[in-house]
Amino acid sequence: MEKPTVSEGKAEKGQEGLKETGKQLENLSPEEISSKAKSILGEYKTFASYSQNKFNRYMLAGERYLKEGKFYLAADAYTLASVYKPDDPLAYAGKSHALFAAGEYMSSALYLSRALTVFPEYARFKIDIISMLGDKDNSKAELRMLRNG
């Protein structure tokens, strides 16, 4: 018999957790389930408002990391934003800009194409990448280096 891989082990643990959660829910009344859901949402009335707040937080974090020159952290923040609003092109565009600034041009192009797939009109927007990156002197020097090879 073959030894299970790490990912198979994780999947089994995840399935066990789901089964356990299902058993716990079976023992609760509808009112108790509703109460637990409300406690998870906290101050938010709906999952949509919760998602919107999380999306906004991660988008702002991405912008801040871009200005600080922490391009990979910015890309990660935009990735998390896209989890909460997968149909919003700004998260993909933000990740594209962060990866471009990090020198990851192929990955940047991939995420830009995703933004354009979700919202083709994004191609008409004028983007000031230098102001996005914060330090204008540093950004201009990097862009000059890119142009000159």
Coordinates of C-alpha atoms in Angstrom, one line a residue:
M1 CA 0.0 0.0 0.0
E2 CA 1.3 3.4 -1.0
K3 CA 2.0 6.1 1.6
P4 CA -0.5 9.1 1.2
T5 CA 1.1 12.3 -0.1
V6 CA 1.1 15.4 2.0
S7 CA -1.7 17.0 -0.1
E8 CA -3.8 13.8 0.3
G9 CA -3.3 13.9 4.1
K10 CA -4.4 17.6 4.1
A11 CA -7.5 16.8 2.0
E12 CA -8.4 14.0 4.4
K13 CA -8.0 16.3 7.4
G14 CA -10.2 18.9 5.6
Q15 CA -12.9 16.4 4.9
E16 CA -12.8 15.2 8.6
G17 CA -13.2 18.9 9.7
L18 CA -16.2 19.3 7.4
K19 CA -17.8 16.2 8.7
E20 CA -17.3 17.4 12.3
T21 CA -18.7 20.8 11.4
G22 CA -21.7 19.1 9.8
K23 CA -22.3 17.0 12.9
Q24 CA -22.1 20.1 15.1
L25 CA -24.7 21.9 12.9
E26 CA -27.0 18.9 13.0
N27 CA -27.2 19.4 16.8
L28 CA -28.2 23.1 16.5
S29 CA -31.6 24.6 16.0
P30 CA -32.1 27.0 13.1
E31 CA -32.0 29.9 15.6
E32 CA -28.7 28.8 17.0
I33 CA -27.2 28.4 13.5
S34 CA -28.5 31.9 12.6
S35 CA -26.9 33.3 15.8
K36 CA -23.6 31.7 15.0
A37 CA -23.6 33.1 11.5
K38 CA -24.4 36.6 12.9
S39 CA -21.5 36.3 15.3
I40 CA -19.1 35.4 12.4
L41 CA -20.3 38.4 10.4
G42 CA -19.9 40.7 13.4
E43 CA -20.8 44.3 12.5
Y44 CA -21.8 43.3 9.0
K45 CA -25.4 42.6 8.1
T46 CA -24.6 40.5 5.0
F47 CA -21.8 38.5 3.6
A48 CA -21.7 41.0 0.7
S49 CA -20.9 43.9 3.0
Y50 CA -18.3 41.8 4.8
S51 CA -16.7 40.9 1.4
Q52 CA -16.8 44.5 0.3
N53 CA -15.0 45.6 3.5
K54 CA -12.3 42.9 3.1
F55 CA -11.9 43.7 -0.6
N56 CA -11.4 47.4 0.3
R57 CA -8.9 46.6 3.0
Y58 CA -6.7 44.5 0.8
M59 CA -6.9 47.0 -2.1
L60 CA -5.7 49.7 0.3
A61 CA -3.0 47.5 1.6
G62 CA -1.8 46.7 -1.9
E63 CA -1.6 50.4 -2.7
R64 CA 0.3 51.1 0.4
Y65 CA 2.8 48.3 -0.3
L66 CA 3.3 49.5 -3.8
K67 CA 4.2 53.0 -2.5
E68 CA 6.6 51.4 0.0
G69 CA 8.3 49.4 -2.7
K70 CA 7.1 46.1 -1.3
F71 CA 5.9 44.8 -4.6
Y72 CA 5.4 41.1 -3.7
L73 CA 3.4 42.0 -0.6
A74 CA 1.3 44.3 -2.8
A75 CA 0.8 41.4 -5.2
D76 CA -0.3 39.2 -2.3
A77 CA -2.7 41.9 -1.0
Y78 CA -4.3 42.2 -4.5
T79 CA -4.6 38.4 -4.7
L80 CA -6.5 38.4 -1.4
A81 CA -8.7 41.2 -2.6
S82 CA -9.6 39.1 -5.7
V83 CA -10.8 36.3 -3.4
Y84 CA -13.5 38.6 -2.0
K85 CA -14.5 40.1 -5.4
P86 CA -13.3 37.8 -8.2
D87 CA -15.2 39.8 -10.8
D88 CA -13.5 43.1 -10.0
P89 CA -10.8 44.0 -12.5
L90 CA -9.0 46.4 -10.2
A91 CA -7.6 43.5 -8.1
Y92 CA -6.1 41.9 -11.1
A93 CA -4.9 45.2 -12.5
G94 CA -3.3 46.0 -9.1
K95 CA -1.5 42.6 -9.1
S96 CA -0.4 43.2 -12.6
H97 CA 1.1 46.6 -11.7
A98 CA 2.8 45.2 -8.6
L99 CA 4.3 42.3 -10.5
F100 CA 5.5 44.7 -13.3
A101 CA 7.2 46.9 -10.6
A102 CA 8.9 43.7 -9.3
G103 CA 10.2 42.9 -12.7
E104 CA 7.9 39.9 -13.2
Y105 CA 6.8 41.0 -16.7
M106 CA 5.2 37.7 -17.9
S107 CA 3.2 37.3 -14.8
S108 CA 2.2 41.0 -14.9
A109 CA 0.9 40.5 -18.5
L110 CA -1.1 37.5 -17.4
Y111 CA -2.9 39.4 -14.7
L112 CA -3.4 42.4 -16.9
S113 CA -5.1 40.1 -19.4
R114 CA -7.3 38.8 -16.6
A115 CA -8.3 42.4 -15.8
L116 CA -9.1 43.0 -19.5
T117 CA -11.1 39.8 -19.7
V118 CA -13.3 40.9 -16.8
F119 CA -13.5 44.5 -17.9
P120 CA -12.3 45.1 -21.5
E121 CA -12.8 48.9 -21.2
Y122 CA -9.9 48.9 -18.7
A123 CA -7.7 49.2 -21.8
R124 CA -8.9 52.8 -22.3
F125 CA -7.8 53.9 -18.8
K126 CA -4.7 56.0 -18.5
I127 CA -2.5 54.5 -15.8
D128 CA 0.2 56.6 -14.1
I129 CA 2.4 53.8 -12.9
I130 CA 5.0 56.3 -11.5
S131 CA 2.5 57.8 -9.1
M132 CA 1.4 54.3 -8.0
L133 CA 4.9 53.4 -7.1
G134 CA 5.4 56.3 -4.7
D135 CA 9.0 57.4 -4.9
K136 CA 9.1 59.3 -8.2
D137 CA 12.9 59.5 -8.5
N138 CA 13.3 55.8 -7.9
S139 CA 10.4 54.9 -10.3
K140 CA 11.7 57.1 -13.1
A141 CA 15.2 55.5 -12.8
E142 CA 13.7 52.0 -12.9
L143 CA 11.6 52.9 -16.0
R144 CA 14.6 54.4 -17.7
M145 CA 16.5 51.2 -17.0
L146 CA 13.6 49.2 -18.5
R147 CA 13.5 51.3 -21.7
N148 CA 17.3 51.1 -22.2
G149 CA 17.4 47.3 -21.5

